[in-house]
PDB file of C-alpha atoms in Angstrom:
ATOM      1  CA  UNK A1403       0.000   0.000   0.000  1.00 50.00           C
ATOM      2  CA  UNK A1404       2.559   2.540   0.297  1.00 47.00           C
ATOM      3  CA  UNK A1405       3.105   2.669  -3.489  1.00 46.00           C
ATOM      4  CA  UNK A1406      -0.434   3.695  -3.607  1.00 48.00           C
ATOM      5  CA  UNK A1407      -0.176   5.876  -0.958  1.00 50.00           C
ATOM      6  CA  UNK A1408       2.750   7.786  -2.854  1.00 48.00           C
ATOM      7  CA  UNK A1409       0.748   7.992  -5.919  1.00 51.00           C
ATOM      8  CA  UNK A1410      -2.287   9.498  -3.895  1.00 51.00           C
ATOM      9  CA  UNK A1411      -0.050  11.827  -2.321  1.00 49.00           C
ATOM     10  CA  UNK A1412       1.641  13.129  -5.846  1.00 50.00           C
ATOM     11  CA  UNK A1413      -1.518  13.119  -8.373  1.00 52.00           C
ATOM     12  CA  UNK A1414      -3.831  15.073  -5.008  1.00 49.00           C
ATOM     13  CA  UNK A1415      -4.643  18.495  -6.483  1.00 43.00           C
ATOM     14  CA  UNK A1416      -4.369  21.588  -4.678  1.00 41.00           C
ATOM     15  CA  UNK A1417      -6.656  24.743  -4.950  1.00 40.00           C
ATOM     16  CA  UNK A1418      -5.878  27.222  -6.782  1.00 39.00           C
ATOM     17  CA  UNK A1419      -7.390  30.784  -8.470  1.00 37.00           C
ATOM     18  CA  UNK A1420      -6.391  30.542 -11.755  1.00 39.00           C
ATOM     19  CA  UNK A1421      -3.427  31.321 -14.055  1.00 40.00           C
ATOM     20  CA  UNK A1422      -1.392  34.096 -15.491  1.00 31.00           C
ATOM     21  CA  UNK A1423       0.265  34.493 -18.333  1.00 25.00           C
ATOM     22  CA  UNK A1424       3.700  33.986 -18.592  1.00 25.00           C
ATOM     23  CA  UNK A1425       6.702  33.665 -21.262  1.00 25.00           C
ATOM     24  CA  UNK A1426       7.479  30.911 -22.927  1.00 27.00           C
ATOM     25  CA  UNK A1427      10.765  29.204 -21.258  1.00 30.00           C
ATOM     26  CA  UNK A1428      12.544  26.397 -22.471  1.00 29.00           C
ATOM     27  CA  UNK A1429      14.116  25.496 -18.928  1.00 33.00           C
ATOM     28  CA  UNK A1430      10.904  24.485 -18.261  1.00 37.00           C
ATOM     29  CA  UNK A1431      11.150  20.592 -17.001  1.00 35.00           C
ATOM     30  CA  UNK A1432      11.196  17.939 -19.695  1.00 39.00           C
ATOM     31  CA  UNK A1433       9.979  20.804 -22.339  1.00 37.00           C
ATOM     32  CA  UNK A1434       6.337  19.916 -21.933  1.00 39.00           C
ATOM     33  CA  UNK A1435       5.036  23.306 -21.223  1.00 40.00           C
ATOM     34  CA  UNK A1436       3.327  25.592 -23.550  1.00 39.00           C
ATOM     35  CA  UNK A1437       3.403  29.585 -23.420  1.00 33.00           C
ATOM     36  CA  UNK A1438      -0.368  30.962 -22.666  1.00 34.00           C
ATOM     37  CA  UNK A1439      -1.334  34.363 -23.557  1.00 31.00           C
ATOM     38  CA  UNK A1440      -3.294  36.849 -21.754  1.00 29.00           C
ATOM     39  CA  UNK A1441      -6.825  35.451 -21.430  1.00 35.00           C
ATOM     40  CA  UNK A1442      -6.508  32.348 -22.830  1.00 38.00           C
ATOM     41  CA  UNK A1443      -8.500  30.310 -20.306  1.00 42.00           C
ATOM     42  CA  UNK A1444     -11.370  32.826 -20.259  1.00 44.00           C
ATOM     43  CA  UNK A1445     -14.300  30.922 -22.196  1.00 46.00           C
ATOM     44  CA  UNK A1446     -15.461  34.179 -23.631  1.00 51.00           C
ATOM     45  CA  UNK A1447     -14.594  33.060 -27.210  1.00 56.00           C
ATOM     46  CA  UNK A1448     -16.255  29.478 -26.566  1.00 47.00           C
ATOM     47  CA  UNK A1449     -19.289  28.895 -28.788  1.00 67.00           C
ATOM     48  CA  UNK A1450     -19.828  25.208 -27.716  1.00 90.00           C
ATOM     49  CA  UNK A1451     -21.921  23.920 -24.865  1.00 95.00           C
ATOM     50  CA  UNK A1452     -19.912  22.027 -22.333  1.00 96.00           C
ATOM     51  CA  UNK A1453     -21.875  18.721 -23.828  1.00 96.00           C
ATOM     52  CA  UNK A1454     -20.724  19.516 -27.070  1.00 96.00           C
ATOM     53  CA  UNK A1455     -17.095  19.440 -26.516  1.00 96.00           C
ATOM     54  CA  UNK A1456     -17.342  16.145 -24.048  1.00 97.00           C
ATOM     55  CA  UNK A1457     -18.739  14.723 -26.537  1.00 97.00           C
ATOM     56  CA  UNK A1458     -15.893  16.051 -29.301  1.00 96.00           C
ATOM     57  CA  UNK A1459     -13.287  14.721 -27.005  1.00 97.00           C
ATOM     58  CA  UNK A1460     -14.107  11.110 -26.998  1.00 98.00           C
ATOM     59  CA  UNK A1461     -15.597  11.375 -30.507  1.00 96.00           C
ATOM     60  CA  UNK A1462     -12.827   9.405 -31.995  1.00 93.00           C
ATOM     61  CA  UNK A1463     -10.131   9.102 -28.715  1.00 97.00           C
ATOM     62  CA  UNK A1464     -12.211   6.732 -25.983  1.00 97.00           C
ATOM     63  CA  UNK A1465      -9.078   7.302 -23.696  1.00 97.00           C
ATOM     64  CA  UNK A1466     -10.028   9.018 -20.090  1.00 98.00           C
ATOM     65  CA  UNK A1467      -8.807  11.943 -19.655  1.00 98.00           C
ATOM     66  CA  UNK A1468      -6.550  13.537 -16.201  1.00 97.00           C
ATOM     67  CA  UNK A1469      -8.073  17.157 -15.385  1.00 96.00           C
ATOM     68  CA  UNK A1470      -5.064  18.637 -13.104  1.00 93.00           C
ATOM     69  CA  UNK A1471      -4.187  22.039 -11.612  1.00 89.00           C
ATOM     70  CA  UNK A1472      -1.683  23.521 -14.301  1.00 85.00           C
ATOM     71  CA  UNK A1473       0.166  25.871 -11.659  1.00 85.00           C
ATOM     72  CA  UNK A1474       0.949  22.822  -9.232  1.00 85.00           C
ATOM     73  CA  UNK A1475       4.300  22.083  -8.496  1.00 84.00           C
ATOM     74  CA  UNK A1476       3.534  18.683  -7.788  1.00 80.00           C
ATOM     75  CA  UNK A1477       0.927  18.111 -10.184  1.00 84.00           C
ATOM     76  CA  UNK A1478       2.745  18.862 -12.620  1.00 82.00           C
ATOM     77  CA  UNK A1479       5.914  16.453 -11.612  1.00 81.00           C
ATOM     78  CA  UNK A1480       2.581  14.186 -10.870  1.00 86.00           C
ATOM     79  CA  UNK A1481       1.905  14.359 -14.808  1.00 89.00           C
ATOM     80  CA  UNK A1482       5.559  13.304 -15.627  1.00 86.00           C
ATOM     81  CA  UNK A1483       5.352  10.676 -13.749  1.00 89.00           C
ATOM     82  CA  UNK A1484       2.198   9.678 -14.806  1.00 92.00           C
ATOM     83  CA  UNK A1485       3.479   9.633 -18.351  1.00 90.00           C
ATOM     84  CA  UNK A1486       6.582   7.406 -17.484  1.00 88.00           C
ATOM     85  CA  UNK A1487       4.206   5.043 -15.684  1.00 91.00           C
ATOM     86  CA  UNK A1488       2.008   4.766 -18.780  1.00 92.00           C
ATOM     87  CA  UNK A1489       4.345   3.405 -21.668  1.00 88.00           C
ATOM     88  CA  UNK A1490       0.997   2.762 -23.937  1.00 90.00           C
ATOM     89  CA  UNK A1491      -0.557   5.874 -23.376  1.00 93.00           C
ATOM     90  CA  UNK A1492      -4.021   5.132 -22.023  1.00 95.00           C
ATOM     91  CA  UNK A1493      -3.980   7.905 -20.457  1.00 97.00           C
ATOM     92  CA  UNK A1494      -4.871  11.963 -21.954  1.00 97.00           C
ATOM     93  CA  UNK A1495      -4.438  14.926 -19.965  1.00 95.00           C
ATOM     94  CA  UNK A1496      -5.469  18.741 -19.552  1.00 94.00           C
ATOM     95  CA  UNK A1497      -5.293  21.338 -17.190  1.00 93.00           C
ATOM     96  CA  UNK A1498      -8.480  22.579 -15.354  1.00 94.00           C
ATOM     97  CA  UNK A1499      -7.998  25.899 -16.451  1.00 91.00           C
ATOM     98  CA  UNK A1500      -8.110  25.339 -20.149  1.00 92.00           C
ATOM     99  CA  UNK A1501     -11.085  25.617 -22.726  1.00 94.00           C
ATOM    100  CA  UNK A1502     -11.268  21.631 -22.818  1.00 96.00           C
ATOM    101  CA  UNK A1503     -11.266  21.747 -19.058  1.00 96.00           C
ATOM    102  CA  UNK A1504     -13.538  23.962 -18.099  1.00 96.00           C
ATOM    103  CA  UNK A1505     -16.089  22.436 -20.257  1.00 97.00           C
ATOM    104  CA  UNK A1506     -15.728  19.452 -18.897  1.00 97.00           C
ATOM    105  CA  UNK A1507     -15.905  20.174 -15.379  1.00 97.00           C
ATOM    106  CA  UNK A1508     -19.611  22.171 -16.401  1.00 97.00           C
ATOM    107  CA  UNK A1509     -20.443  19.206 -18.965  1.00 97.00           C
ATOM    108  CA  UNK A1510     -20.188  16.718 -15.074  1.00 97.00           C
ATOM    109  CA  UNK A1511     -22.582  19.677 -13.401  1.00 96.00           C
ATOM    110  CA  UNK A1512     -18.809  21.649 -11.677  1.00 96.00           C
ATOM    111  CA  UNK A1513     -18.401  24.833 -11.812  1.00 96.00           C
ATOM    112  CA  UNK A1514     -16.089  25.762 -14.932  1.00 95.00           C
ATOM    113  CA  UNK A1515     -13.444  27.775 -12.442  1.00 94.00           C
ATOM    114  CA  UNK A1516     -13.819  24.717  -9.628  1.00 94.00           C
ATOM    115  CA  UNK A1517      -9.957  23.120  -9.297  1.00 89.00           C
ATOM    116  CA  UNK A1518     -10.643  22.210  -5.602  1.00 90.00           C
ATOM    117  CA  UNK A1519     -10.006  18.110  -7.405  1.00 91.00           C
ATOM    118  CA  UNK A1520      -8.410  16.382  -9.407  1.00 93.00           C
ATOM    119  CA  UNK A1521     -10.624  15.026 -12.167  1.00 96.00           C
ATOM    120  CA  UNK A1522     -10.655  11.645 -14.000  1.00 97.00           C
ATOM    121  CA  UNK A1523     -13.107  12.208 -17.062  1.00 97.00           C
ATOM    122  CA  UNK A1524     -13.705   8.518 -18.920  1.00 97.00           C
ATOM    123  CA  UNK A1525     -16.604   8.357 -21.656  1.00 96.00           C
ATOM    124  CA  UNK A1526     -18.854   6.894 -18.670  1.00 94.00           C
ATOM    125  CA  UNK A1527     -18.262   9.370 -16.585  1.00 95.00           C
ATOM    126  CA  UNK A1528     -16.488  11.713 -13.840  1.00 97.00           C
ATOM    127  CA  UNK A1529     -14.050  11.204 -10.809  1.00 97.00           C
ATOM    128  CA  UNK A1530     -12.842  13.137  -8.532  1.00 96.00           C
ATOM    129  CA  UNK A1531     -10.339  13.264  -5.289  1.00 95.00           C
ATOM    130  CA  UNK A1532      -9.720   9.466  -4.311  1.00 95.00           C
ATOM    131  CA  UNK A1533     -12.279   7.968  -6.818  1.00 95.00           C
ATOM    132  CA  UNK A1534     -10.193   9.947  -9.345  1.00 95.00           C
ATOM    133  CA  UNK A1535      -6.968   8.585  -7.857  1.00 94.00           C
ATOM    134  CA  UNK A1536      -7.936   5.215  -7.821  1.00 94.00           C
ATOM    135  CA  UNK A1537      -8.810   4.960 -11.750  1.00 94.00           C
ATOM    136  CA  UNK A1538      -5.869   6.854 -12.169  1.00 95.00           C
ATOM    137  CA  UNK A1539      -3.653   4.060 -10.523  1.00 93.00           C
ATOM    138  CA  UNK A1540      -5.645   1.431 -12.436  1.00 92.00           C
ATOM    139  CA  UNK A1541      -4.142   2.368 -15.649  1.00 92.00           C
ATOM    140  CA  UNK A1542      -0.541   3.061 -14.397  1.00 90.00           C
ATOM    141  CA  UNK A1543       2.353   0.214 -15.032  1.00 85.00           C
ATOM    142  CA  UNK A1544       5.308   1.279 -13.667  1.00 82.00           C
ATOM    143  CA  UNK A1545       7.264  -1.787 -13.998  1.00 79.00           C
ATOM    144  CA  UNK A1546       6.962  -4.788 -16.675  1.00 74.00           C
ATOM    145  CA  UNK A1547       4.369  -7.477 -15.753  1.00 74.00           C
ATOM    146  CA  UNK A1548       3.727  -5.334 -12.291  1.00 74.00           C
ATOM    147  CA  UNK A1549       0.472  -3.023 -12.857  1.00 77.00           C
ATOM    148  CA  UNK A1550      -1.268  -1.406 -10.174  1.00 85.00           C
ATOM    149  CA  UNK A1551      -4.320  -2.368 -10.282  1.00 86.00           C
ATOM    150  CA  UNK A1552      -4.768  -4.703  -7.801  1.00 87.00           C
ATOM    151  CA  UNK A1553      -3.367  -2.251  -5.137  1.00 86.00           C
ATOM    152  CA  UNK A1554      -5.839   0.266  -6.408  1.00 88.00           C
ATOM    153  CA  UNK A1555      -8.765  -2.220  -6.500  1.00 90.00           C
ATOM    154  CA  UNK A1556      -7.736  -3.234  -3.015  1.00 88.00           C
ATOM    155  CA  UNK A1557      -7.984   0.420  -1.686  1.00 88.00           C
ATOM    156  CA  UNK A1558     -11.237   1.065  -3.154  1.00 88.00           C
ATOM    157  CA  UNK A1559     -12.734  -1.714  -1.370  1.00 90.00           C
ATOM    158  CA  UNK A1560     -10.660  -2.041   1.755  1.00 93.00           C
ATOM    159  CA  UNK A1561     -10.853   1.851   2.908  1.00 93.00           C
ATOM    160  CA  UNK A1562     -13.611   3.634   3.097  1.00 94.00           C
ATOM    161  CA  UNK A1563     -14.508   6.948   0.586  1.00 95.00           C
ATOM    162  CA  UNK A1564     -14.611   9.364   3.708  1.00 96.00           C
ATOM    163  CA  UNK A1565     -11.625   8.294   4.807  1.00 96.00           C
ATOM    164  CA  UNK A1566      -9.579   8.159   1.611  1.00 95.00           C
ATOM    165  CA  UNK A1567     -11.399  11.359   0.666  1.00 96.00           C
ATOM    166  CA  UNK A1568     -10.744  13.017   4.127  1.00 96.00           C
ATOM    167  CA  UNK A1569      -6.597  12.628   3.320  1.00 93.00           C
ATOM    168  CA  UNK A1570      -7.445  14.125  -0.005  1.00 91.00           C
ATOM    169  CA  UNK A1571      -8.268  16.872   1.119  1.00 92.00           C
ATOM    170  CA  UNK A1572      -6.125  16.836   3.873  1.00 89.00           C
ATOM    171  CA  UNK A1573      -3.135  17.128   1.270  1.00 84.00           C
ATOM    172  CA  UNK A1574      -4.722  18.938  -1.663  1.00 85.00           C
ATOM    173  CA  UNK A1575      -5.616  21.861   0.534  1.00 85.00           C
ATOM    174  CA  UNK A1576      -2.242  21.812   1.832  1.00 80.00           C
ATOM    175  CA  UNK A1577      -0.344  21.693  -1.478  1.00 76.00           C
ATOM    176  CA  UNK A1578       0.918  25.017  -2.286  1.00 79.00           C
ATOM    177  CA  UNK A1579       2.136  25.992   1.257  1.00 80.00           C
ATOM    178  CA  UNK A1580       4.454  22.429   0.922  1.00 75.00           C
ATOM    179  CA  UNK A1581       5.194  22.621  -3.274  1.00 73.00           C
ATOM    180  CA  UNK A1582       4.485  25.754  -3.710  1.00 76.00           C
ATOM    181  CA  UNK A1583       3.175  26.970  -7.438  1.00 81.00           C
ATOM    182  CA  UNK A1584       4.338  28.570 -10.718  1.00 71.00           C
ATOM    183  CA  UNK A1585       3.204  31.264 -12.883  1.00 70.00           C
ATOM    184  CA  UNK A1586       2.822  29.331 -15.781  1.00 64.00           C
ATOM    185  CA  UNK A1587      -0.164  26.786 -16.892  1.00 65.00           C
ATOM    186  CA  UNK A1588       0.521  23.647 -18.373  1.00 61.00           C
ATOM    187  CA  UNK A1589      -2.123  23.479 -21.138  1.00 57.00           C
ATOM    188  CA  UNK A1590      -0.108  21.549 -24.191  1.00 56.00           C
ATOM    189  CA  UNK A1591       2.703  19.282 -24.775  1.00 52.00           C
ATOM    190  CA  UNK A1592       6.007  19.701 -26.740  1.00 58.00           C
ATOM    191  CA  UNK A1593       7.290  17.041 -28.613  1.00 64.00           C
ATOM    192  CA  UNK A1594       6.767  13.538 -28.373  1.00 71.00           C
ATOM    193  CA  UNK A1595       3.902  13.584 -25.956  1.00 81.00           C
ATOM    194  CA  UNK A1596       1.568  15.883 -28.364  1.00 82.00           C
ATOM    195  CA  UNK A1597      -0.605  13.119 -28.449  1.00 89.00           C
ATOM    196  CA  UNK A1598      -1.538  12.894 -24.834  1.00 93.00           C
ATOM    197  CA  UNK A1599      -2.562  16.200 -23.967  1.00 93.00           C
ATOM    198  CA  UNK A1600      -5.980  16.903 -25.672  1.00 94.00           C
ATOM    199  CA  UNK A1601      -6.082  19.796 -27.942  1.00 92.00           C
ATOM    200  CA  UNK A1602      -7.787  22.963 -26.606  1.00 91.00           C
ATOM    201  CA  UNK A1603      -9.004  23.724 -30.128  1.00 92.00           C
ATOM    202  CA  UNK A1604     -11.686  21.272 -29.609  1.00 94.00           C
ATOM    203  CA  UNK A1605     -13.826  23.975 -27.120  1.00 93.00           C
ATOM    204  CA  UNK A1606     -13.940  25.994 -30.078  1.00 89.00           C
ATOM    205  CA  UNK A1607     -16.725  26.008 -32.979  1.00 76.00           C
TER     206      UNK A1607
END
């Protein structure tokens, strides 16, 4: 269990109010960090309903989706890892605070600016805090022939959800005092990982 615990710990997102714009940097870690502009996360210019762009998203990619806090130190590192640990890339991701995002969190009845939680979107449905974590961990294989399911499958039914959910919180609202945050939003991918972060040009008519 204390693999899982680990896990919980990293992929836990904190609260947050937003992003600003920053410049593009290129000593960013692992160059998987894309330059936003002023305004970019407002949904001002978004024509489609939150329904319509769930439903673009897993029009032709069935692959769930990771909604995480793109200022998060750890969530961030969290995402790295979480892309080492997934050699087949089951997994997509996107920050809260992006078009795709935002829509998403309103298309599961959030509120668009809500990044209290980590999200796991899947075609069936929405997670959050230690559900989330938990389908996360599912689809994570760090090592050859040693997935995690099982340890995730034995959490789910050997701890209760107010307990699990209670640590959640206990380290999500606790996250920027111990990581601390960046000015800069991780909304893209650079490289060979363009195919795991969902474009943001799908929110858009």
């Amino acid at each position: 269990m204390r693999v899982l615990s680990t896990i919980f710990l990293a992929l836990s997102a904190p609260r947050s109010r937003g992003c600003h714009a920053f410049q593009s940097s290129r000593q960013n870690v692992r160059g998987r960090f894309a330059s936003v502009q002023r305004g970019a996360i407002s949904l001002g210019s978004t024509t489609l309903a939150p329904e319509e762009v769930l439903e673009r998203v897993f029009e032709q990619d069935s692959r769930p989706i990771i909604l995480f806090d793109g200022v998060c130190n750890l969530c961030n590192s969290a995402v790295n890892l979480a892309l080492d640990w997934d050699p087949s890339g089951k997994l997509r991701f996107a920050a809260l605070q992006s078009k795709v995002g935002q829509n998403l969190l309103q298309a599961h009845d959030r509120d668009a600016n809500d990044i209290s939680s980590i999200v796991f979107v899947t075609p069936k449905g929405a997670y959050t805090k230690s559900d989330a974590i938990l389908g996360i961990t599912q689809e994570l294989n760090p090592l050859p022939f040693v997935p995690l399911k099982p340890l995730a499958l034995a959490g789910q039914y050997m701890v209760p959800q107010i307990l699990r959910d209670a640590v959640y919180d206990g380290v999500a609202n606790n996250r920027y005092s111990i990581m601390g945050k960046r000015d800069e939003c991780r909304f893209d991918a650079d490289g060979e990982f363009d195919d795991r972060f969902v474009d943001d040009n799908l929110a858009e008519g």
